[in-house]
Every structure is written in C-alpha cells, then in structure tokens.
Short mmCIF file of C-alpha atoms and ligand atoms in Angstrom, two decimals:
data_model
loop_
_atom_site.label_atom_id
_atom_site.label_comp_id
_atom_site.label_asym_id
_atom_site.label_seq_id
_atom_site.Cartn_x
_atom_site.Cartn_y
_atom_site.Cartn_z
CA MET A 1 176.45 106.99 164.05
CA LEU A 2 175.46 105.09 160.92
CA GLU A 3 173.36 101.98 161.41
CA LYS A 4 174.26 98.81 159.55
CA ASN A 5 172.09 95.70 159.41
CA VAL A 6 174.25 92.61 159.17
CA LEU A 7 173.03 89.09 158.41
CA ILE A 8 175.19 86.11 159.33
CA ILE A 9 174.46 82.88 157.47
CA GLY A 10 175.08 79.86 159.70
CA THR A 11 174.69 79.15 163.40
CA GLY A 12 177.84 77.27 164.43
CA GLY A 13 180.89 78.21 166.50
CA ARG A 14 182.47 80.19 163.66
CA GLU A 15 179.30 82.23 163.21
CA HIS A 16 179.05 82.85 166.97
CA ALA A 17 182.66 84.10 166.87
CA LEU A 18 181.78 86.42 163.95
CA ALA A 19 178.72 87.69 165.82
CA GLU A 20 180.86 88.52 168.88
CA ALA A 21 183.41 90.29 166.64
CA LEU A 22 180.55 92.48 165.46
CA THR A 23 179.99 93.61 169.05
CA ILE A 24 183.45 95.26 169.19
CA LYS A 25 182.48 98.92 169.57
CA SER A 26 182.97 101.09 166.51
CA ASP A 27 183.22 104.91 166.47
CA LYS A 28 181.38 105.04 163.19
CA PHE A 29 178.74 102.32 163.08
CA LYS A 30 176.00 100.83 165.16
CA THR A 31 175.43 97.19 164.16
CA ASN A 32 172.07 95.44 164.15
CA LEU A 33 172.78 91.75 163.89
CA PHE A 34 170.53 89.10 162.28
CA PHE A 35 171.20 85.45 161.54
CA ALA A 36 169.80 82.62 159.44
CA GLY A 37 170.23 78.90 159.90
CA ASN A 38 168.77 75.61 160.88
CA SER A 39 169.25 75.98 164.63
CA ILE A 40 169.25 78.73 167.22
CA ASN A 41 172.64 79.41 168.72
CA PRO A 42 172.18 80.72 172.29
CA GLY A 43 175.23 82.98 171.98
CA ILE A 44 174.13 84.58 168.72
CA VAL A 45 170.44 84.95 169.59
CA LYS A 46 171.37 86.83 172.76
CA ILE A 47 173.05 89.62 170.79
CA SER A 48 170.88 89.66 167.67
CA SER A 49 167.82 91.64 166.60
CA GLY A 50 166.13 88.82 164.70
CA TYR A 51 166.59 85.57 162.82
CA LYS A 52 165.26 83.33 160.08
CA LYS A 53 165.12 79.64 160.89
CA CYS A 54 165.65 77.77 157.62
CA THR A 55 168.06 75.41 155.92
CA LEU A 56 170.88 77.20 154.15
CA ASP A 57 169.79 76.01 150.70
CA ARG A 58 166.61 78.13 150.93
CA PHE A 59 168.05 81.11 149.07
CA ASP A 60 164.47 82.29 148.39
CA LEU A 61 163.64 82.59 152.09
CA ILE A 62 166.98 84.18 152.89
CA ASP A 63 166.54 86.69 150.06
CA LYS A 64 163.10 87.62 151.39
CA PHE A 65 164.52 88.04 154.90
CA ILE A 66 167.31 90.27 153.53
CA TYR A 67 164.71 92.43 151.85
CA GLU A 68 162.43 92.60 154.91
CA LYS A 69 165.21 93.49 157.32
CA LYS A 70 166.96 95.89 154.93
CA ILE A 71 170.22 94.03 155.36
CA ASN A 72 173.33 95.98 154.31
CA TYR A 73 176.01 93.34 154.81
CA LEU A 74 175.78 89.58 154.44
CA ILE A 75 178.42 87.25 155.88
CA VAL A 76 178.37 83.59 154.89
CA GLY A 77 180.01 81.33 157.48
CA PRO A 78 180.02 77.76 156.10
CA GLU A 79 181.42 76.44 152.82
CA ALA A 80 178.38 74.51 151.54
CA PRO A 81 176.15 77.51 150.70
CA LEU A 82 179.14 79.25 149.11
CA ALA A 83 179.81 76.22 146.92
CA ASP A 84 176.08 76.13 146.09
CA GLY A 85 176.25 79.73 144.88
CA ILE A 86 174.48 81.64 147.64
CA ILE A 87 176.42 84.80 146.74
CA ASP A 88 175.51 84.46 143.06
CA ASN A 89 171.86 83.87 143.84
CA LEU A 90 170.89 86.59 146.27
CA GLY A 91 169.32 89.75 144.87
CA LEU A 92 172.38 91.95 145.04
CA GLU A 93 170.97 94.85 143.01
CA LYS A 94 167.46 94.82 144.42
CA ASN A 95 168.65 94.72 148.00
CA ASN A 96 171.70 96.94 147.60
CA LEU A 97 173.56 94.35 149.55
CA PHE A 98 177.28 93.76 150.10
CA CYS A 99 178.10 90.05 150.34
CA PHE A 100 181.19 89.06 152.26
CA GLY A 101 182.06 85.71 150.72
CA PRO A 102 183.18 84.40 147.34
CA LYS A 103 180.90 83.52 144.42
CA CYS A 104 180.69 79.82 143.55
CA ASN A 105 183.35 79.99 140.81
CA PHE A 106 185.81 81.16 143.47
CA ALA A 107 184.47 78.80 146.16
CA LYS A 108 185.52 75.92 143.88
CA VAL A 109 189.01 76.37 145.31
CA GLU A 110 187.61 74.52 148.34
CA SER A 111 184.74 72.50 146.87
CA SER A 112 187.01 70.72 144.38
CA LYS A 113 190.43 69.65 145.64
CA SER A 114 191.53 68.79 142.10
CA TYR A 115 190.56 72.28 140.86
CA CYS A 116 192.72 73.78 143.61
CA ARG A 117 195.74 71.68 142.57
CA GLU A 118 195.13 72.44 138.88
CA ILE A 119 195.06 76.19 139.54
CA MET A 120 198.26 75.92 141.55
CA ASN A 121 199.91 74.04 138.65
CA LYS A 122 198.61 76.46 136.03
CA TYR A 123 199.85 79.58 137.83
CA GLY A 124 203.35 78.43 138.68
CA MET A 125 202.72 77.29 142.25
CA SER A 126 203.28 73.57 141.74
CA GLN A 127 206.28 73.62 144.08
CA TYR A 128 203.83 74.18 146.95
CA SER A 129 201.77 71.05 146.17
CA PRO A 130 202.67 67.52 147.19
CA GLN A 131 203.02 65.08 144.28
CA HIS A 132 199.50 64.18 143.27
CA ALA A 133 197.32 62.51 140.66
CA ILE A 134 193.63 63.03 139.94
CA PHE A 135 191.34 60.08 139.17
CA ASN A 136 187.99 60.51 137.58
CA SER A 137 186.59 57.84 135.35
CA SER A 138 184.32 55.15 136.74
CA ASN A 139 185.09 52.10 134.62
CA ASP A 140 188.36 52.89 132.97
CA ILE A 141 190.70 49.93 133.48
CA HIS A 142 193.75 52.09 132.66
CA SER A 143 192.74 54.58 135.26
CA MET A 144 192.29 51.84 137.89
CA PHE A 145 195.60 50.28 136.93
CA ASN A 146 197.34 53.67 137.15
CA CYS A 147 195.76 54.27 140.52
CA VAL A 148 197.01 50.97 141.98
CA GLU A 149 200.46 51.62 140.54
CA TYR A 150 200.49 55.17 141.95
CA VAL A 151 199.43 54.05 145.45
CA TYR A 152 202.20 51.40 145.47
CA LYS A 153 204.75 53.94 144.24
CA LEU A 154 203.90 56.50 146.94
CA ASN A 155 203.64 53.79 149.58
CA SER A 156 207.22 52.76 148.91
CA LYS A 157 208.30 56.35 149.65
CA SER A 158 206.69 58.55 152.29
CA GLY A 159 203.16 57.12 152.06
CA PHE A 160 199.95 58.24 150.38
CA VAL A 161 196.79 60.22 151.12
CA ILE A 162 193.44 59.59 149.41
CA LYS A 163 191.05 62.53 149.22
CA ASN A 164 187.50 62.78 148.00
CA ASP A 165 187.43 65.64 145.51
CA LYS A 166 184.32 67.26 146.94
CA LEU A 167 183.28 68.78 150.27
CA CYS A 168 183.13 66.22 153.08
CA GLY A 169 183.16 68.37 156.23
CA GLY A 170 186.81 67.49 156.93
CA LYS A 171 186.04 63.76 156.85
CA GLY A 172 186.96 62.79 153.26
CA VAL A 173 190.71 62.40 153.75
CA PHE A 174 192.44 59.05 154.41
CA VAL A 175 196.11 59.06 155.36
CA SER A 176 198.26 55.92 154.99
CA ASN A 177 199.50 54.30 158.20
CA GLU A 178 196.95 56.38 160.10
CA HIS A 179 193.50 55.75 158.62
CA VAL A 180 194.25 53.19 155.90
CA ASN A 181 196.91 50.70 154.82
CA ILE A 182 197.63 49.73 151.23
CA GLU A 183 194.77 47.18 151.16
CA THR A 184 192.06 49.32 152.78
CA GLY A 185 193.32 52.34 150.84
CA LEU A 186 192.87 50.50 147.55
CA ILE A 187 189.39 49.42 148.66
CA LYS A 188 188.58 53.13 149.19
CA CYS A 189 189.84 53.87 145.68
CA LYS A 190 187.73 51.02 144.30
CA GLU A 191 184.67 52.47 146.03
CA PHE A 192 185.38 55.88 144.51
CA PHE A 193 185.71 54.30 141.05
CA GLU A 194 182.51 52.32 141.48
CA LYS A 195 180.55 55.38 142.53
CA GLY A 196 182.09 57.40 139.70
CA ASN A 197 183.50 59.89 142.21
CA LYS A 198 186.45 62.06 141.39
CA PHE A 199 189.30 61.67 143.89
CA ILE A 200 192.88 62.64 144.33
CA ILE A 201 195.89 60.71 145.60
CA GLU A 202 198.72 62.68 147.13
CA GLU A 203 202.15 62.05 148.51
CA LYS A 204 201.99 61.92 152.31
CA LEU A 205 203.74 64.91 153.84
CA THR A 206 204.94 65.32 157.40
CA GLY A 207 205.56 68.36 159.54
CA PRO A 208 203.68 70.87 161.66
CA GLU A 209 200.46 72.24 160.17
CA PHE A 210 199.23 75.82 160.32
CA SER A 211 196.42 77.95 158.94
CA LEU A 212 196.68 81.41 157.43
CA MET A 213 193.51 83.35 156.73
CA THR A 214 193.65 86.26 154.33
CA ILE A 215 190.82 88.74 153.95
CA SER A 216 190.24 90.22 150.50
CA ASP A 217 187.95 93.00 149.28
CA GLY A 218 188.49 92.08 145.64
CA LEU A 219 191.40 94.48 145.22
CA ASN A 220 193.35 94.62 148.50
CA CYS A 221 194.08 91.97 151.08
CA LYS A 222 195.24 91.69 154.69
CA HIS A 223 196.41 88.70 156.68
CA PHE A 224 195.30 87.36 160.03
CA PRO A 225 197.85 85.93 162.49
CA ILE A 226 198.76 82.26 162.09
CA ALA A 227 196.54 79.72 163.85
CA VAL A 228 197.10 76.03 164.52
CA ASP A 229 194.12 73.72 164.21
CA PHE A 230 194.05 70.32 165.94
CA LYS A 231 192.06 68.23 163.49
CA ARG A 232 192.52 64.74 164.89
CA ALA A 233 190.04 63.42 167.42
CA TYR A 234 192.50 62.01 169.98
CA PRO A 235 195.48 63.26 172.01
CA GLY A 236 198.84 63.32 170.27
CA ASP A 237 197.10 64.10 166.93
CA LYS A 238 195.86 60.53 166.56
CA GLY A 239 192.59 59.12 165.31
CA PRO A 240 190.06 60.20 162.72
CA ASN A 241 189.95 63.70 161.27
CA THR A 242 187.29 65.97 162.73
CA GLY A 243 186.14 69.49 161.97
CA GLY A 244 188.85 70.53 164.47
CA MET A 245 189.00 69.84 168.22
CA GLY A 246 190.69 73.10 169.14
CA SER A 247 193.06 75.80 167.98
CA ILE A 248 195.87 78.03 169.16
CA CYS A 249 197.26 81.45 168.25
CA PHE A 250 200.61 82.56 169.69
CA PRO A 251 201.51 85.73 171.63
CA ASP A 252 202.43 88.47 169.13
CA ASN A 253 202.01 85.95 166.30
CA ASN A 254 205.33 84.50 167.36
CA VAL A 255 204.87 80.95 166.05
CA PRO A 256 207.51 78.67 167.62
CA PHE A 257 208.00 76.45 164.58
CA LEU A 258 208.01 79.19 161.92
CA THR A 259 210.53 81.91 161.12
CA SER A 260 209.20 85.34 160.16
CA GLU A 261 210.41 84.60 156.60
CA GLN A 262 208.27 81.46 156.52
CA ILE A 263 205.23 83.44 157.72
CA GLU A 264 205.90 85.96 154.92
CA GLU A 265 206.19 83.10 152.43
CA ALA A 266 202.79 81.71 153.48
CA LYS A 267 201.31 85.20 153.07
CA SER A 268 202.78 85.47 149.59
CA ILE A 269 201.38 82.02 148.65
CA ASN A 270 197.89 83.19 149.66
CA GLU A 271 198.38 86.41 147.70
CA ARG A 272 199.48 84.46 144.64
CA MET A 273 196.41 82.24 144.96
CA LEU A 274 194.14 85.31 145.13
CA ASP A 275 195.84 86.57 142.01
CA ALA A 276 195.47 83.24 140.23
CA LEU A 277 191.76 83.11 141.09
CA LYS A 278 191.34 86.64 139.76
CA LYS A 279 192.95 85.67 136.46
CA GLU A 280 190.72 82.58 136.26
CA ASN A 281 187.64 84.77 136.73
CA ASN A 282 188.05 87.48 134.07
CA ASN A 283 189.87 89.80 136.46
CA GLU A 284 187.09 89.83 139.00
CA GLY A 285 188.55 89.95 142.53
CA TYR A 286 187.97 87.42 145.30
CA ILE A 287 185.82 88.77 148.12
CA GLY A 288 185.87 87.18 151.56
CA ILE A 289 188.33 84.95 153.37
CA LEU A 290 190.88 82.76 151.63
CA TYR A 291 192.10 80.20 154.13
CA GLY A 292 195.33 78.42 153.33
CA SER A 293 196.06 75.22 155.19
CA PHE A 294 199.83 74.60 155.20
CA MET A 295 202.44 72.12 156.34
CA LEU A 296 206.06 72.96 157.05
CA THR A 297 207.95 69.98 155.61
CA ASP A 298 211.68 69.27 155.28
CA PHE A 299 211.26 70.45 151.69
CA GLY A 300 209.65 73.77 152.61
CA ILE A 301 206.09 75.01 152.99
CA LYS A 302 203.41 72.96 151.21
CA VAL A 303 199.72 73.68 150.71
CA ILE A 304 197.48 70.99 152.17
CA GLU A 305 194.31 72.63 150.86
CA TYR A 306 192.52 75.93 150.34
CA ASN A 307 189.21 76.89 151.92
CA CYS A 308 186.94 79.74 150.93
CA ARG A 309 185.78 80.88 154.40
CA PHE A 310 186.93 81.28 157.98
CA GLY A 311 188.32 78.15 159.65
CA ASP A 312 186.45 76.71 162.59
CA PRO A 313 187.90 76.56 165.27
CA GLU A 314 190.76 78.83 164.06
CA CYS A 315 188.53 81.87 163.81
CA LEU A 316 187.32 81.33 167.38
CA SER A 317 190.91 81.86 168.51
CA LEU A 318 191.68 84.59 165.99
CA LEU A 319 188.61 86.76 166.37
CA SER A 320 188.94 86.68 170.19
CA LEU A 321 192.23 88.54 169.69
CA LEU A 322 190.84 91.06 167.20
CA LYS A 323 190.72 94.65 168.43
CA THR A 324 189.52 96.36 165.23
CA PRO A 325 185.70 96.48 165.17
CA PHE A 326 184.64 93.84 162.64
CA ILE A 327 181.91 96.16 161.36
CA ASP A 328 184.67 98.61 160.31
CA VAL A 329 186.37 95.73 158.48
CA LEU A 330 183.14 94.87 156.66
CA TYR A 331 182.62 98.50 155.72
CA ALA A 332 186.19 98.71 154.38
CA CYS A 333 185.59 95.57 152.29
CA ALA A 334 182.26 96.86 150.98
CA GLU A 335 183.96 100.09 149.86
CA THR A 336 187.06 98.27 148.51
CA LYS A 337 189.13 100.22 151.04
CA LEU A 338 190.65 97.43 153.08
CA ASN A 339 194.02 99.15 152.74
CA ASP A 340 192.70 102.14 154.69
CA ILE A 341 192.29 100.20 157.94
CA GLU A 342 194.59 98.31 160.29
CA LEU A 343 193.70 94.81 161.45
CA GLU A 344 194.78 95.04 165.08
CA PHE A 345 195.12 92.08 167.43
CA ASN A 346 196.04 91.92 171.07
CA ASP A 347 199.35 90.28 171.87
CA GLU A 348 198.12 87.39 174.01
CA CYS A 349 197.98 83.72 173.14
CA SER A 350 194.58 82.24 172.49
CA ILE A 351 193.71 78.62 173.29
CA CYS A 352 190.36 77.31 172.10
CA LYS A 353 188.97 73.84 172.89
CA TYR A 354 185.73 72.24 171.84
CA PHE A 355 183.62 69.90 173.92
CA VAL A 356 182.36 67.08 171.71
CA PRO A 357 179.74 64.43 172.49
CA GLU A 358 180.44 60.84 173.43
CA ASN A 359 181.34 58.73 170.35
CA TYR A 360 182.16 61.82 168.26
CA PRO A 361 182.94 61.84 165.31
CA ASP A 362 181.65 58.42 164.20
CA ASN A 363 178.42 57.95 166.08
CA PRO A 364 177.93 60.97 168.34
CA LYS A 365 175.34 61.11 171.06
CA LYS A 366 172.87 63.97 170.80
CA ASN A 367 169.97 65.61 172.66
CA GLU A 368 171.90 66.28 175.85
CA LEU A 369 170.50 69.13 177.89
CA LEU A 370 172.91 72.05 178.41
CA ASP A 371 172.76 74.39 181.39
CA LEU A 372 173.73 77.76 179.90
CA ASP A 373 173.88 79.54 183.27
CA PHE A 374 176.29 76.91 184.53
CA ILE A 375 178.50 77.28 181.43
CA ASN A 376 178.50 81.08 181.79
CA LYS A 377 179.39 80.83 185.48
CA ILE A 378 182.36 78.55 184.67
CA ALA A 379 183.50 81.00 181.99
CA GLU A 380 183.28 83.92 184.41
CA ASP A 381 185.09 82.06 187.20
CA ASN A 382 187.97 81.05 184.94
CA ASN A 383 188.26 84.11 182.71
CA LEU A 384 187.10 82.25 179.59
CA LEU A 385 185.02 83.10 176.54
CA VAL A 386 182.25 80.76 175.36
CA ARG A 387 181.30 80.02 171.75
CA TYR A 388 178.33 77.75 171.09
CA ALA A 389 178.25 75.46 168.05
CA SER A 390 176.14 72.35 167.41
CA VAL A 391 173.30 73.18 169.82
CA ASN A 392 169.74 74.39 169.55
CA HIS A 393 168.28 76.84 172.02
CA ASP A 394 164.55 76.49 171.75
CA VAL A 395 163.79 80.11 172.64
CA GLU A 396 160.38 79.79 171.00
CA SER A 397 159.11 77.19 173.48
CA VAL A 398 158.05 77.61 177.11
CA SER A 399 160.85 75.33 178.34
CA LYS A 400 163.57 77.31 176.46
CA LYS A 401 165.74 74.20 176.57
CA CYS A 402 169.18 74.17 175.00
CA ILE A 403 170.15 70.76 173.63
CA SER A 404 173.20 69.37 171.87
CA LEU A 405 172.80 68.37 168.21
CA GLY A 406 175.62 65.82 167.96
CA SER A 407 178.64 67.64 166.55
CA ARG A 408 181.18 69.97 168.19
CA THR A 409 179.02 71.36 170.99
CA PHE A 410 180.64 74.45 172.46
CA ALA A 411 184.10 75.85 172.97
CA PHE A 412 185.88 77.69 175.73
CA ILE A 413 188.59 80.18 174.75
CA SER A 414 191.34 81.31 177.06
CA LEU A 415 193.51 84.39 176.42
CA ASN A 416 196.67 85.29 178.27
CA LYS A 417 200.19 86.57 177.63
CA ASP A 418 201.44 83.49 179.48
CA HIS A 419 200.41 80.24 177.78
CA ARG A 420 200.66 78.31 181.07
CA ILE A 421 198.05 80.54 182.69
CA ALA A 422 195.85 80.34 179.58
CA TYR A 423 196.11 76.54 179.69
CA ASN A 424 195.39 76.24 183.41
CA ASN A 425 192.34 78.47 183.12
CA ILE A 426 190.85 76.56 180.22
CA GLU A 427 191.55 73.16 181.78
CA ASN A 428 189.92 74.28 185.04
CA GLY A 429 186.87 75.35 183.04
CA MET A 430 186.73 72.15 180.99
CA ASN A 431 187.05 70.00 184.11
CA ALA A 432 184.34 71.97 185.93
CA PHE A 433 181.89 71.36 183.07
CA PHE A 434 182.87 67.71 182.71
CA LYS A 435 182.30 67.05 186.41
CA GLU A 436 178.57 67.58 185.83
CA ASN A 437 178.40 66.48 182.17
CA LYS A 438 180.15 63.15 181.70
CA ASN A 439 178.76 62.65 178.18
CA PHE A 440 181.17 65.14 176.65
CA TRP A 441 184.94 65.07 176.21
CA TRP A 442 187.77 67.24 174.93
CA ARG A 443 191.45 67.05 174.10
CA LYS A 444 193.45 67.83 177.23
CA ASP A 445 196.72 67.88 175.30
CA ILE A 446 195.83 70.92 173.17
CA GLY A 447 197.87 73.87 174.46
CA ALA A 448 199.56 71.92 177.27
CA PRO A 449 202.88 73.46 178.37
CA GLY A 450 205.89 71.84 176.72
CA GLU A 451 207.92 71.87 173.56
CA PHE A 452 204.95 72.90 171.41
CA TRP A 453 205.35 76.42 172.79
CA GLU A 454 209.11 76.59 172.56
CA LYS A 455 210.92 78.38 169.76
CA ARG A 456 212.68 75.91 167.49
CA THR A 457 215.87 76.77 165.73
P1 AMP B 501 192.21 68.46 154.42
O1 AMP B 501 190.74 68.19 154.62
O2 AMP B 501 192.68 68.38 153.00
O3 AMP B 501 192.66 69.71 155.17
O4 AMP B 501 192.95 67.28 155.19
C1 AMP B 501 192.68 66.97 156.52
C2 AMP B 501 193.96 66.57 157.21
O5 AMP B 501 194.52 65.44 156.54
C3 AMP B 501 195.05 67.62 157.18
O6 AMP B 501 194.92 68.54 158.21
C4 AMP B 501 196.29 66.77 157.31
O7 AMP B 501 196.52 66.43 158.67
C5 AMP B 501 195.93 65.52 156.57
N1 AMP B 501 196.46 65.62 155.19
C6 AMP B 501 195.84 66.11 154.09
N2 AMP B 501 196.65 66.07 153.01
C7 AMP B 501 197.82 65.54 153.44
C8 AMP B 501 199.07 65.20 152.81
N3 AMP B 501 199.27 65.38 151.50
N4 AMP B 501 200.03 64.66 153.59
C9 AMP B 501 199.84 64.43 154.92
N5 AMP B 501 198.70 64.69 155.55
C10 AMP B 501 197.69 65.24 154.84
N1 LIG B 502 189.54 74.03 160.82
C1 LIG B 502 189.18 73.28 159.68
C2 LIG B 502 188.20 73.91 158.82
O1 LIG B 502 187.59 74.91 159.16
O2 LIG B 502 188.01 73.41 157.72
#
C-alpha cells in the first residue's frame, strides 16, 4: 500500500464531503488526511491526522505546513483562494506537490462573470448565454444612459438580472420581479457606477436549473451526475439567494426534466469551455473541477454561470453516491490518467438539506451550541449522513464545545432508491433536531414527493 498525504484547504460542508470521499477504501493507497482553515470542522477533524488553523490567504503558513507534513496532494475547496492564486503561489517544485484546483487565470471563469461571458462569445458558445451587456466605467454618462436603456428594454421583455462581476458568495445577483423592480434595480446599477464596480446585466431566463461538475486532469475529463441546487432561502424557490439550502441527485442520473440528449449537450458545453480555457492559457490544461450552472429554457440549455470548484451543497449529494475511492481519482489526475479510471456512483437518489440559523442569510444568529452526539444519534436512527459546515469545534479547549458560526450550519443527506423513503428519513431527522434546537430552520419542500420527481415529456 502506498501512503499519500492529502491536504484539504477549507473547512466547510464541501470540504467535509471531500474528506469523507477520501475515506472510501482504496486497494492501492492509504490516505493520511490533513486540513487547513479558519475553523475546526468536527467531521473533518475526526478523520484527519493534523491541521493548520489559519485564514486561507496565508499562503506562507500553508506552504510551510505542506512542507512539514510532506503533503502529496492538495485539494482547494472554496473559490476565493483559487481566485487569489493559491495554486500559483504554493511551492510546487520544492514540495513535489500535485494541486487539484485551477490556477488563478483559469479561476477567472468564476471570479469574473464578464470574463466568462467574453470567453463564451470568443469561442463560439454565445448561443448558450442569455443576452447580456457589461458595464464598467464609473462616471461615463453614455454608459449610464446605455444601462438605463438596456434595463428598460429587457424589462419590457422577459425581465432583467443584475450581477456584480466579482465573487459575492452567491449573494451578488438581483433578479427582476424577485429581488428588485425597475426602480430598485436602477438604484443598484447607480451604486455599482458610483463605486466604480464592473457589473453585468442579463436577460432574465426561466426554467429548471441544474449543475454539472466535470473533473479535468489537464488533458482528459469525466463528468459527475447532474445535481439540482436549491439556492433560494424560502420554500417554492422564493426569497434571497443563498449559498444553497439543499441539493438533489436522481436515481441512476435519471433527471426528470432532462432528456439524455440534453445531459449530453450540457457535458459537451463543459468540454467546450475546458477547451476554450486551454486555448486562452497557451494550451495549458485546466486542472480541477469545472462546474457549469445551467438552465433549461424554452430556447434550449443556457449557461447561468461557471464555477471553478465543487458546488456546495451539490457535492454533498454527489460525493455521497461516489463508489470510486477519491484517492484513486486524485492519483489519476496527478498522473494525467483520468481516462484510465471509472467514476462509479451508486444508483440511489441523494437528498441533502442544510440547517441554517435564524435570520439567515441577512442577519444570521451565531454561537449556538451544537450537541454532536445528539446529531450523530439522529443520523444513525434515520439512516442519514452528516456533513458539518459553518461550525467550530474547539477541540483544543477543555470544554470541546462545538458552536455555530452563522452560515449554513450542517447538512443531513439521505440516500435511497425510492425518493419517498429518502425524503421521509431526512424529514424525520430534521424534525428530531429541530425539536431540541428551535433556532435553526430548513426547507421542508426540498425533495418532497410530487411532480418534481416525475419524468416530463
Ligand atoms: P449565479 O450566482 O450567477 O449562479 O446566480 C444565482 C441565481 O440567480 C441562479 O441560480 C439563478 O436562479 C439566478 N439567475 C442568475 N442569472 C440568471 C438569469 N440570467 N436569468 C434568471 N435567473 C438568473
Ligand atoms: N451551489 C452553489 C455554489 O456552490 O456556488
């Protein structure tokens, strides 16, 4: 057995899901897991051999930790360090390290929404974008005039969407008739102009949304099953956008609202994007996850955005279904031999739901005490998996308290061939926790039996 030391950057739900995927037994490798981040995730710490507590902009401390622990593989969970160039800045040669994640030039596909649209236009993929216009200049009267005119024009058709160009943790998007009207939308635009911020205005699209994650070793790529993310805070997909309140994968990747041709089309869009990014970067290949966020409209599949890492919560659903040891996947990527392995998934559905604190996302309550034994007992009783997110387990203190930090707190995941059983199990678990913890809530409607699960023709 070869030993591999793996460092996960980040301590949220996505990183806990990655850590668990690294516990899938491999015939070839024994994994020693380490993590770095600002908090201690009780799920990750339990299965790891060590950690570095630091903010994710401290590349110097992370580099030192990589060197000390003789890390072989680095996985970067969140987008911010990727956009800040963590992959470019760690001592690749000195440490003989393989980094699973894109360099910052590639991460721009997520960190600048206008760059993403420009690349799509440049490489013949404009048919997959909604109509859009990019606004940049702070005091340009023409630009402001054009912006007002554009908002009115879109408003008279299907509506408009205003998006901050840069990373906003899923909270920089304002959709007409949902978050803004023409007046408040134009005020948003004015604010962007005044601050000199780049922003983008898009035609409002409608239709079911889905996520497709594609893994790339720089030369070859493979696709994950489709996942559906529920981004809105309230039932019926209403309310402000959040990081994602829950997610679903379907039995056998049989997505009720997509034909197999449409799934193939989404795969080919991701492949074309990987190709475009390669051409933009002197033929260097993209390494890591390319996550396409799509909408099926009456005019075909459209790209809502691209992300340069695993989706959270999508990867909580997806990686719970993964059968292939993730360490084998990392090895294959490191050796540019992704084509030599199969990504195998079990054929159940996967429903994932986050508990979020009172007043999330606007003014969330924090510092609630969490009883980990109680959560584990509920999971056991209801056949659920647990993934911790915005919490800190103070393992260094005598009290060893685990407290909530104010964002998505933890998720239960329920797997079953029958979606009704999966739903009942997860709802029983959520209710059992809520009974004793009234300061948290979740979206009951996610995964509920009904037309969502039925094949549409
Ligand atoms: P994003 O951060 O770009 O993924 O956007 C967050 C959410 O805003 C998406 O999941 C959609 O629900 C919504 N959204 C973004 N762009 C559009 C669009 N052009 N039309 C309709 N809804 C959109
Ligand atoms: N699920 C949304 C995101 O990860 O950006």
